[in-house]
Amino acid sequence: MSTEEFRNEQQFVTDLYVRLDHLRDQAERAVKEALREVGTGFQARLERDVVVAEQSNLLSALNTGENGLCFGRLEFSDGRDHHIGRIGIRAADAERTPLVVDWRADVARPFYLATGHTPMGLRRRRHISSRGRLVTALHDEILDLSDAERTGHEGADADAVLLAALDAARTGRMHDIVRTIQAEQDRVIRSPHRGVLVVEGGPGTGKTAVALHRAAYLLYAHREQLARRGVLIVGPGPAFLGYIGEVLPALGETGVLLATPGELFPGVHATGTDRPGAAAVKGRASMAHVLAKVVADRQRLPQTVPPGTGEEYDTLPEAALEIDHDDYGTLLLDRTLAYEARDRARATGLPHNQARPSFAFRIIDGLTAQLADRLGADPYGGPNLLGPDDVAQLGKEIATSPAVHEAIDSLWPVLTAERLVADFLAEPSHLPPHEAELIRRGPSARPDWTPADVPLLDEAAELLGEDDSVRRAVEERERRRRVAYAQGVLDLSQGSQSYEFEDEESEFLAAHDLIDAERMAERQEEADHRSAAERAAADRTWAFGHVIVDEAQELSEMAWRLLMRRCPTRSMTLVGDPAQTADEAGCGSWERILEPYVGGRWELVRLGVNYRTPAEIMEVAAAVLRSRDPGFEPPSSVRSTGVRPWVLAAGDVARAVGEAVAREVPAEGRLAVIAPRELHPALAAVLPGVRAGAEPDLGREVVLLDPRQAKGLEFDTVIVAEPAGLQPSDLYVALTRATQRLGVVHSAGRLPAGLGRAADGLLLRR
């Protein structure tokens, strides 16, 4: 490829990297100088931190561009041309001339949308392939057929670049698709819809890649808003998050929080497993009402019988708490006072912990009045002998009495979400007996939380709230201390002025002329320099600017309550495929998910082209779902490999899988064995470097997964073991993970009906 065009592109890319290196050196010098020259004052520290953050972000973007800095070129009929890349780079001239246009810019859209029928002003579109800093290939598409000029790099197959990317060996990590975004995908990525956008598509349609690139586009188009509030991406499991974890950083975006549904409550990492049926009970929306009743049960009245004995103690008017109050004898906290205090606290509409002070104040007032009546009673029936100051002093004593606070705690305790939910699961209430038994879990100081517990914890935290009055009082005292100190500094600076100007207006400005004590105190506060993603991960009440949910059909109604609280603006991108719903608590239907929150104000787009799965494999997988839904139509595969999936009946499935793996493992790429969880120990014994029960290392040549772990992933070769042990939706997922080759190993006589009907598409092995 020694053509002039090729040499020109190589020189352009070489010059780009010279500019890239220069910018990197500038950024590194700026960071070193900021760190070296920083002073001790707050303003100096702030300026240093700003410089370091800005230059670190620039370095991150520049390092992103290192791999495939420029991948395309647009030549317009009016003589304009633009190179397209992962990041935008400008020249060092006064006009800051663009050298490379960011793929997200509007001017780059023809690279993805232009066709011969609708050229969008283009005469030629060029795809540039590179390895590091070396250009390896050019592929030109002629869009203006009246233009006779040719470069020698025109290709007869307009999809050559796409097909080459699809056929490339997998590495265990998803790569960005900026070079090969298709028109239907680009329209979703740049959709102007600001509410809930649902992206539905079958296996291999690029749903996940589209969602990630949409996140990158939104961060580009709405940088100020989203950089401040952050973007949350929720994926089905740790393996999936590890698989997609490098996509957004490769596009220069690092301010995004990735989490599984089991990681959405700060301080809890849910790794436990529910018994069959338990997740479905926990996931129903009605659990919100159940938990509200559980909280109400903890707002008690004095009782004469222990809880749980079957007595309805609300009907026992003689019940009262006896409070030993030092030298004043016994005080009685009766049901009438407690009932009035409880009603007053509930009437505030505040969460449990935040309403507690109202309950406590009314109890303290009532006990103070009781004690005042006793101590100040006139034996001759006259008015109370205690004055207002005496009563106020009694109130202070009661308010600081440990015995009084112990009584208040017994009736209206401060609760945590973890303790409340753990107690509820140890002894479920307000549920039918069979459901209570399904979710019952023994008491434990450190519960083994499951993903289905996390929405319950979040709901409980919402019902309980946090009584932050003490924290706010401490913060206010500290703020006043800083203001007083700042005022003293300003007073000293004013008093130290020279008396030479005492009788005339000074031309010099003193500190107090520029700033007051309040602002000076604010500047002394330590700034929080964590990223939006880091702060959001630690804050349950954080409101994200945008939320993306992958495999959205799998989440329960309670999980959606949690997510909607995280995104009050309802700016969301939901990605999924109802046909792949496998979780027993999954909503499946988009209407069922969204109706309670946005009504009909959401938009649905469908992706219908399968870029991952070859036609031979897709036809076999589709037969599984057609066995229960004859009208099912899978997405249309863009390629055919000519390699038929194979099936093998074996007496020892694990041994047969081990032999098949040794035979099928690709020279390049990755192989996955997907099997029911109960078969994993036997399979791990015959697979090199694999441990049963461990999170899969997708960087290894061979990995062992169950279908839930495999969701959203893809491998060069897949071997499905004992398919009869998988439900149809899970089997459909397992069969559609392969990009090249698929094998099925089963016990004799245990081939699911769907696969049996697909026998014509299967190569039988003996």
PDB file of C-alpha atoms in Angstrom, residues 170-413:
ATOM      1  CA  ARG A 170     -12.793 -11.734  21.361  1.00  0.00           C
ATOM      2  CA  THR A 171     -10.553 -10.621  24.230  1.00  0.00           C
ATOM      3  CA  GLY A 172     -12.890 -10.960  27.209  1.00  0.00           C
ATOM      4  CA  ARG A 173     -13.584  -7.217  27.173  1.00  0.00           C
ATOM      5  CA  MET A 174     -16.097  -5.257  25.123  1.00  0.00           C
ATOM      6  CA  HIS A 175     -14.603  -2.709  22.749  1.00  0.00           C
ATOM      7  CA  ASP A 176     -16.199   0.519  21.623  1.00  0.00           C
ATOM      8  CA  ILE A 177     -17.936   0.506  18.238  1.00  0.00           C
ATOM      9  CA  VAL A 178     -17.245   4.097  17.177  1.00  0.00           C
ATOM     10  CA  ARG A 179     -15.713   2.866  13.909  1.00  0.00           C
ATOM     11  CA  THR A 180     -18.717   0.707  13.001  1.00  0.00           C
ATOM     12  CA  ILE A 181     -21.837   2.344  14.439  1.00  0.00           C
ATOM     13  CA  GLN A 182     -24.709   1.518  12.109  1.00  0.00           C
ATOM     14  CA  ALA A 183     -27.454   3.939  11.104  1.00  0.00           C
ATOM     15  CA  GLU A 184     -30.170   2.404  13.319  1.00  0.00           C
ATOM     16  CA  GLN A 185     -27.756   2.463  16.255  1.00  0.00           C
ATOM     17  CA  ASP A 186     -26.680   6.059  15.640  1.00  0.00           C
ATOM     18  CA  ARG A 187     -30.284   7.260  15.724  1.00  0.00           C
ATOM     19  CA  VAL A 188     -30.697   5.696  19.160  1.00  0.00           C
ATOM     20  CA  ILE A 189     -27.366   6.992  20.457  1.00  0.00           C
ATOM     21  CA  ARG A 190     -28.206  10.587  19.488  1.00  0.00           C
ATOM     22  CA  SER A 191     -31.918  10.410  20.261  1.00  0.00           C
ATOM     23  CA  PRO A 192     -33.125  13.814  21.524  1.00  0.00           C
ATOM     24  CA  HIS A 193     -35.724  12.150  23.746  1.00  0.00           C
ATOM     25  CA  ARG A 194     -35.116  13.512  27.264  1.00  0.00           C
ATOM     26  CA  GLY A 195     -37.397  11.134  29.189  1.00  0.00           C
ATOM     27  CA  VAL A 196     -37.385   7.337  29.295  1.00  0.00           C
ATOM     28  CA  LEU A 197     -36.029   5.743  26.128  1.00  0.00           C
ATOM     29  CA  VAL A 198     -36.496   1.969  25.859  1.00  0.00           C
ATOM     30  CA  VAL A 199     -34.131   0.130  23.513  1.00  0.00           C
ATOM     31  CA  GLU A 200     -35.426  -3.360  22.790  1.00  0.00           C
ATOM     32  CA  GLY A 201     -33.602  -5.950  20.749  1.00  0.00           C
ATOM     33  CA  GLY A 202     -32.764  -9.611  20.593  1.00  0.00           C
ATOM     34  CA  PRO A 203     -29.344 -11.145  21.213  1.00  0.00           C
ATOM     35  CA  GLY A 204     -26.466  -9.586  19.316  1.00  0.00           C
ATOM     36  CA  THR A 205     -28.307  -6.438  18.217  1.00  0.00           C
ATOM     37  CA  GLY A 206     -25.803  -4.227  20.018  1.00  0.00           C
ATOM     38  CA  LYS A 207     -28.175  -2.974  22.721  1.00  0.00           C
ATOM     39  CA  THR A 208     -25.473  -2.713  25.344  1.00  0.00           C
ATOM     40  CA  ALA A 209     -22.968  -1.035  23.026  1.00  0.00           C
ATOM     41  CA  VAL A 210     -25.648   1.448  21.954  1.00  0.00           C
ATOM     42  CA  ALA A 211     -26.497   2.246  25.584  1.00  0.00           C
ATOM     43  CA  LEU A 212     -22.838   2.826  26.493  1.00  0.00           C
ATOM     44  CA  HIS A 213     -22.252   5.041  23.479  1.00  0.00           C
ATOM     45  CA  ARG A 214     -25.450   6.908  24.294  1.00  0.00           C
ATOM     46  CA  ALA A 215     -23.980   7.590  27.741  1.00  0.00           C
ATOM     47  CA  ALA A 216     -20.824   8.946  26.083  1.00  0.00           C
ATOM     48  CA  TYR A 217     -22.891  11.069  23.694  1.00  0.00           C
ATOM     49  CA  LEU A 218     -25.053  12.526  26.478  1.00  0.00           C
ATOM     50  CA  LEU A 219     -21.951  13.379  28.501  1.00  0.00           C
ATOM     51  CA  TYR A 220     -20.633  15.193  25.423  1.00  0.00           C
ATOM     52  CA  ALA A 221     -23.879  17.002  24.574  1.00  0.00           C
ATOM     53  CA  HIS A 222     -24.871  17.875  28.159  1.00  0.00           C
ATOM     54  CA  ARG A 223     -21.454  18.020  29.805  1.00  0.00           C
ATOM     55  CA  GLU A 224     -22.147  20.601  32.498  1.00  0.00           C
ATOM     56  CA  GLN A 225     -25.336  18.997  33.793  1.00  0.00           C
ATOM     57  CA  LEU A 226     -24.238  15.367  33.693  1.00  0.00           C
ATOM     58  CA  ALA A 227     -20.696  15.941  34.920  1.00  0.00           C
ATOM     59  CA  ARG A 228     -22.236  17.472  38.041  1.00  0.00           C
ATOM     60  CA  ARG A 229     -24.972  14.883  38.641  1.00  0.00           C
ATOM     61  CA  GLY A 230     -23.300  11.862  37.054  1.00  0.00           C
ATOM     62  CA  VAL A 231     -24.544   8.883  35.058  1.00  0.00           C
ATOM     63  CA  LEU A 232     -25.471   5.536  36.630  1.00  0.00           C
ATOM     64  CA  ILE A 233     -25.171   2.332  34.601  1.00  0.00           C
ATOM     65  CA  VAL A 234     -26.821  -0.744  36.125  1.00  0.00           C
ATOM     66  CA  GLY A 235     -25.769  -4.141  34.785  1.00  0.00           C
ATOM     67  CA  PRO A 236     -26.910  -7.667  35.643  1.00  0.00           C
ATOM     68  CA  GLY A 237     -23.771  -8.915  37.388  1.00  0.00           C
ATOM     69  CA  PRO A 238     -20.075  -8.395  38.223  1.00  0.00           C
ATOM     70  CA  ALA A 239     -18.875 -10.339  35.170  1.00  0.00           C
ATOM     71  CA  PHE A 240     -20.927  -8.109  32.899  1.00  0.00           C
ATOM     72  CA  LEU A 241     -19.622  -4.911  34.525  1.00  0.00           C
ATOM     73  CA  GLY A 242     -16.069  -6.185  34.143  1.00  0.00           C
ATOM     74  CA  TYR A 243     -16.800  -6.951  30.497  1.00  0.00           C
ATOM     75  CA  ILE A 244     -18.054  -3.432  29.684  1.00  0.00           C
ATOM     76  CA  GLY A 245     -15.804  -1.591  32.133  1.00  0.00           C
ATOM     77  CA  GLU A 246     -13.274  -0.348  29.572  1.00  0.00           C
ATOM     78  CA  VAL A 247     -15.702   0.999  26.954  1.00  0.00           C
ATOM     79  CA  LEU A 248     -16.435   4.431  28.399  1.00  0.00           C
ATOM     80  CA  PRO A 249     -12.861   5.115  29.602  1.00  0.00           C
ATOM     81  CA  ALA A 250     -11.734   4.256  26.051  1.00  0.00           C
ATOM     82  CA  LEU A 251     -14.074   7.026  24.887  1.00  0.00           C
ATOM     83  CA  GLY A 252     -12.642   9.512  27.386  1.00  0.00           C
ATOM     84  CA  GLU A 253     -15.505   9.246  29.900  1.00  0.00           C
ATOM     85  CA  THR A 254     -14.619   8.215  33.446  1.00  0.00           C
ATOM     86  CA  GLY A 255     -17.268  10.006  35.547  1.00  0.00           C
ATOM     87  CA  VAL A 256     -19.767   7.154  35.358  1.00  0.00           C
ATOM     88  CA  LEU A 257     -20.847   4.837  38.171  1.00  0.00           C
ATOM     89  CA  LEU A 258     -21.256   1.165  37.210  1.00  0.00           C
ATOM     90  CA  ALA A 259     -23.177  -1.046  39.626  1.00  0.00           C
ATOM     91  CA  THR A 260     -25.146  -4.268  39.833  1.00  0.00           C
ATOM     92  CA  PRO A 261     -28.626  -4.245  41.420  1.00  0.00           C
ATOM     93  CA  GLY A 262     -26.996  -5.763  44.506  1.00  0.00           C
ATOM     94  CA  GLU A 263     -24.675  -2.759  44.920  1.00  0.00           C
ATOM     95  CA  LEU A 264     -27.224   0.059  44.935  1.00  0.00           C
ATOM     96  CA  PHE A 265     -27.398   0.478  48.708  1.00  0.00           C
ATOM     97  CA  PRO A 266     -24.244   2.113  50.141  1.00  0.00           C
ATOM     98  CA  GLY A 267     -22.307  -0.171  52.442  1.00  0.00           C
ATOM     99  CA  VAL A 268     -24.001  -3.358  51.216  1.00  0.00           C
ATOM    100  CA  HIS A 269     -22.575  -5.756  48.647  1.00  0.00           C
ATOM    101  CA  ALA A 270     -25.282  -8.369  48.156  1.00  0.00           C
ATOM    102  CA  THR A 271     -23.801 -11.730  47.207  1.00  0.00           C
ATOM    103  CA  GLY A 272     -26.238 -14.106  48.906  1.00  0.00           C
ATOM    104  CA  THR A 273     -28.693 -16.376  47.108  1.00  0.00           C
ATOM    105  CA  ASP A 274     -32.425 -16.580  47.723  1.00  0.00           C
ATOM    106  CA  ARG A 275     -34.398 -19.793  47.920  1.00  0.00           C
ATOM    107  CA  PRO A 276     -36.680 -20.462  44.922  1.00  0.00           C
ATOM    108  CA  GLY A 277     -39.705 -18.218  45.090  1.00  0.00           C
ATOM    109  CA  ALA A 278     -38.256 -15.841  47.690  1.00  0.00           C
ATOM    110  CA  ALA A 279     -37.046 -13.213  45.199  1.00  0.00           C
ATOM    111  CA  ALA A 280     -40.493 -13.079  43.604  1.00  0.00           C
ATOM    112  CA  VAL A 281     -42.118 -12.349  46.974  1.00  0.00           C
ATOM    113  CA  LYS A 282     -39.539  -9.729  47.905  1.00  0.00           C
ATOM    114  CA  GLY A 283     -39.765  -8.097  44.494  1.00  0.00           C
ATOM    115  CA  ARG A 284     -43.495  -7.334  44.437  1.00  0.00           C
ATOM    116  CA  ALA A 285     -44.549  -3.698  44.771  1.00  0.00           C
ATOM    117  CA  SER A 286     -46.820  -4.664  47.667  1.00  0.00           C
ATOM    118  CA  MET A 287     -43.694  -5.150  49.796  1.00  0.00           C
ATOM    119  CA  ALA A 288     -43.542  -1.353  50.132  1.00  0.00           C
ATOM    120  CA  HIS A 289     -46.859  -1.432  52.005  1.00  0.00           C
ATOM    121  CA  VAL A 290     -45.692  -4.391  54.090  1.00  0.00           C
ATOM    122  CA  LEU A 291     -42.553  -2.539  55.179  1.00  0.00           C
ATOM    123  CA  ALA A 292     -44.594   0.573  55.982  1.00  0.00           C
ATOM    124  CA  LYS A 293     -46.691  -1.572  58.345  1.00  0.00           C
ATOM    125  CA  VAL A 294     -43.528  -3.051  59.858  1.00  0.00           C
ATOM    126  CA  VAL A 295     -42.256   0.460  60.620  1.00  0.00           C
ATOM    127  CA  ALA A 296     -45.634   1.455  62.100  1.00  0.00           C
ATOM    128  CA  ASP A 297     -45.423  -1.605  64.371  1.00  0.00           C
ATOM    129  CA  ARG A 298     -42.237  -0.155  65.872  1.00  0.00           C
ATOM    130  CA  GLN A 299     -44.115   3.001  66.922  1.00  0.00           C
ATOM    131  CA  ARG A 300     -45.527   1.445  70.063  1.00  0.00           C
ATOM    132  CA  LEU A 301     -47.754   2.301  72.990  1.00  0.00           C
ATOM    133  CA  PRO A 302     -47.189   1.162  76.587  1.00  0.00           C
ATOM    134  CA  GLN A 303     -48.266  -2.437  77.042  1.00  0.00           C
ATOM    135  CA  THR A 304     -48.890  -4.836  79.881  1.00  0.00           C
ATOM    136  CA  VAL A 305     -48.174  -8.012  77.940  1.00  0.00           C
ATOM    137  CA  PRO A 306     -45.118  -8.944  75.876  1.00  0.00           C
ATOM    138  CA  PRO A 307     -45.418  -8.466  72.088  1.00  0.00           C
ATOM    139  CA  GLY A 308     -46.301 -11.595  70.135  1.00  0.00           C
ATOM    140  CA  THR A 309     -48.512 -13.177  72.808  1.00  0.00           C
ATOM    141  CA  GLY A 310     -51.615 -12.634  70.745  1.00  0.00           C
ATOM    142  CA  GLU A 311     -53.006  -9.871  72.965  1.00  0.00           C
ATOM    143  CA  GLU A 312     -54.134  -6.677  71.292  1.00  0.00           C
ATOM    144  CA  TYR A 313     -52.389  -4.309  73.658  1.00  0.00           C
ATOM    145  CA  ASP A 314     -53.851  -1.194  71.993  1.00  0.00           C
ATOM    146  CA  THR A 315     -57.059  -2.074  73.898  1.00  0.00           C
ATOM    147  CA  LEU A 316     -55.450  -2.056  77.339  1.00  0.00           C
ATOM    148  CA  PRO A 317     -56.064   1.451  78.748  1.00  0.00           C
ATOM    149  CA  GLU A 318     -54.424   0.698  82.088  1.00  0.00           C
ATOM    150  CA  ALA A 319     -51.004   0.105  80.463  1.00  0.00           C
ATOM    151  CA  ALA A 320     -48.290   2.604  81.418  1.00  0.00           C
ATOM    152  CA  LEU A 321     -44.511   2.830  81.681  1.00  0.00           C
ATOM    153  CA  GLU A 322     -43.077   3.606  85.103  1.00  0.00           C
ATOM    154  CA  ILE A 323     -40.098   5.961  84.951  1.00  0.00           C
ATOM    155  CA  ASP A 324     -37.899   6.353  88.009  1.00  0.00           C
ATOM    156  CA  HIS A 325     -36.947  10.050  88.007  1.00  0.00           C
ATOM    157  CA  ASP A 326     -34.268  10.521  90.684  1.00  0.00           C
ATOM    158  CA  ASP A 327     -35.507  12.388  93.794  1.00  0.00           C
ATOM    159  CA  TYR A 328     -38.925  13.124  92.339  1.00  0.00           C
ATOM    160  CA  GLY A 329     -40.197   9.571  92.487  1.00  0.00           C
ATOM    161  CA  THR A 330     -41.956   7.645  89.744  1.00  0.00           C
ATOM    162  CA  LEU A 331     -43.452   9.207  86.625  1.00  0.00           C
ATOM    163  CA  LEU A 332     -46.109   7.384  84.619  1.00  0.00           C
ATOM    164  CA  LEU A 333     -46.019   7.447  80.823  1.00  0.00           C
ATOM    165  CA  ASP A 334     -49.545   6.269  80.134  1.00  0.00           C
ATOM    166  CA  ARG A 335     -51.175   5.192  76.885  1.00  0.00           C
ATOM    167  CA  THR A 336     -53.148   8.414  76.531  1.00  0.00           C
ATOM    168  CA  LEU A 337     -50.010  10.553  76.441  1.00  0.00           C
ATOM    169  CA  ALA A 338     -48.162   8.064  74.213  1.00  0.00           C
ATOM    170  CA  TYR A 339     -51.131   7.823  71.840  1.00  0.00           C
ATOM    171  CA  GLU A 340     -51.322  11.623  71.531  1.00  0.00           C
ATOM    172  CA  ALA A 341     -47.564  11.863  70.973  1.00  0.00           C
ATOM    173  CA  ARG A 342     -47.663   9.122  68.351  1.00  0.00           C
ATOM    174  CA  ASP A 343     -50.504  10.787  66.444  1.00  0.00           C
ATOM    175  CA  ARG A 344     -48.706  14.121  66.516  1.00  0.00           C
ATOM    176  CA  ALA A 345     -45.486  12.563  65.216  1.00  0.00           C
ATOM    177  CA  ARG A 346     -47.275  10.670  62.435  1.00  0.00           C
ATOM    178  CA  ALA A 347     -49.161  13.828  61.444  1.00  0.00           C
ATOM    179  CA  THR A 348     -45.871  15.504  60.528  1.00  0.00           C
ATOM    180  CA  GLY A 349     -45.649  13.202  57.504  1.00  0.00           C
ATOM    181  CA  LEU A 350     -41.934  12.784  58.167  1.00  0.00           C
ATOM    182  CA  PRO A 351     -40.090   9.457  57.999  1.00  0.00           C
ATOM    183  CA  HIS A 352     -39.888   7.489  61.234  1.00  0.00           C
ATOM    184  CA  ASN A 353     -36.498   8.711  62.518  1.00  0.00           C
ATOM    185  CA  GLN A 354     -37.148  12.314  61.536  1.00  0.00           C
ATOM    186  CA  ALA A 355     -40.567  12.279  63.228  1.00  0.00           C
ATOM    187  CA  ARG A 356     -39.092  10.921  66.458  1.00  0.00           C
ATOM    188  CA  PRO A 357     -38.164  14.359  67.923  1.00  0.00           C
ATOM    189  CA  SER A 358     -41.825  15.397  67.643  1.00  0.00           C
ATOM    190  CA  PHE A 359     -42.811  12.269  69.578  1.00  0.00           C
ATOM    191  CA  ALA A 360     -40.083  12.858  72.156  1.00  0.00           C
ATOM    192  CA  PHE A 361     -40.953  16.536  72.680  1.00  0.00           C
ATOM    193  CA  ARG A 362     -44.604  15.709  73.361  1.00  0.00           C
ATOM    194  CA  ILE A 363     -43.647  12.980  75.852  1.00  0.00           C
ATOM    195  CA  ILE A 364     -41.225  15.342  77.620  1.00  0.00           C
ATOM    196  CA  ASP A 365     -43.869  18.089  77.755  1.00  0.00           C
ATOM    197  CA  GLY A 366     -46.441  15.665  79.176  1.00  0.00           C
ATOM    198  CA  LEU A 367     -44.086  14.306  81.832  1.00  0.00           C
ATOM    199  CA  THR A 368     -43.014  17.841  82.728  1.00  0.00           C
ATOM    200  CA  ALA A 369     -46.640  18.855  83.237  1.00  0.00           C
ATOM    201  CA  GLN A 370     -47.195  15.707  85.332  1.00  0.00           C
ATOM    202  CA  LEU A 371     -44.237  16.484  87.565  1.00  0.00           C
ATOM    203  CA  ALA A 372     -45.138  20.173  87.824  1.00  0.00           C
ATOM    204  CA  ASP A 373     -48.661  19.262  88.903  1.00  0.00           C
ATOM    205  CA  ARG A 374     -47.253  17.007  91.601  1.00  0.00           C
ATOM    206  CA  LEU A 375     -44.624  19.395  92.960  1.00  0.00           C
ATOM    207  CA  GLY A 376     -46.532  22.645  92.633  1.00  0.00           C
ATOM    208  CA  ALA A 377     -49.959  21.498  93.738  1.00  0.00           C
ATOM    209  CA  ASP A 378     -51.658  23.873  96.235  1.00  0.00           C
ATOM    210  CA  PRO A 379     -53.116  21.761  99.074  1.00  0.00           C
ATOM    211  CA  TYR A 380     -55.975  24.239  99.300  1.00  0.00           C
ATOM    212  CA  GLY A 381     -56.918  23.896  95.618  1.00  0.00           C
ATOM    213  CA  GLY A 382     -55.384  27.130  94.436  1.00  0.00           C
ATOM    214  CA  PRO A 383     -53.260  27.677  91.298  1.00  0.00           C
ATOM    215  CA  ASN A 384     -49.986  25.839  90.766  1.00  0.00           C
ATOM    216  CA  LEU A 385     -47.283  27.246  93.006  1.00  0.00           C
ATOM    217  CA  LEU A 386     -44.482  26.813  90.427  1.00  0.00           C
ATOM    218  CA  GLY A 387     -43.611  29.708  88.147  1.00  0.00           C
ATOM    219  CA  PRO A 388     -42.697  29.459  84.425  1.00  0.00           C
ATOM    220  CA  ASP A 389     -38.984  29.377  85.223  1.00  0.00           C
ATOM    221  CA  ASP A 390     -39.469  26.501  87.663  1.00  0.00           C
ATOM    222  CA  VAL A 391     -41.448  24.528  85.077  1.00  0.00           C
ATOM    223  CA  ALA A 392     -38.795  25.225  82.429  1.00  0.00           C
ATOM    224  CA  GLN A 393     -36.112  23.895  84.784  1.00  0.00           C
ATOM    225  CA  LEU A 394     -38.126  20.731  85.394  1.00  0.00           C
ATOM    226  CA  GLY A 395     -38.451  20.314  81.618  1.00  0.00           C
ATOM    227  CA  LYS A 396     -34.675  20.502  81.207  1.00  0.00           C
ATOM    228  CA  GLU A 397     -34.173  17.864  83.891  1.00  0.00           C
ATOM    229  CA  ILE A 398     -36.667  15.513  82.288  1.00  0.00           C
ATOM    230  CA  ALA A 399     -35.223  16.137  78.817  1.00  0.00           C
ATOM    231  CA  THR A 400     -31.785  15.047  80.053  1.00  0.00           C
ATOM    232  CA  SER A 401     -32.991  12.087  82.108  1.00  0.00           C
ATOM    233  CA  PRO A 402     -31.559   8.754  80.867  1.00  0.00           C
ATOM    234  CA  ALA A 403     -34.616   6.952  82.206  1.00  0.00           C
ATOM    235  CA  VAL A 404     -36.946   9.170  80.208  1.00  0.00           C
ATOM    236  CA  HIS A 405     -34.949   8.623  77.023  1.00  0.00           C
ATOM    237  CA  GLU A 406     -34.916   4.892  77.645  1.00  0.00           C
ATOM    238  CA  ALA A 407     -38.710   4.973  77.846  1.00  0.00           C
ATOM    239  CA  ILE A 408     -38.954   7.023  74.638  1.00  0.00           C
ATOM    240  CA  ASP A 409     -36.597   4.615  72.872  1.00  0.00           C
ATOM    241  CA  SER A 410     -38.749   1.679  73.872  1.00  0.00           C
ATOM    242  CA  LEU A 411     -41.803   3.282  72.266  1.00  0.00           C
ATOM    243  CA  TRP A 412     -40.254   5.050  69.257  1.00  0.00           C
ATOM    244  CA  PRO A 413     -36.746   3.671  68.707  1.00  0.00           C
TER     245      PRO A 413
END
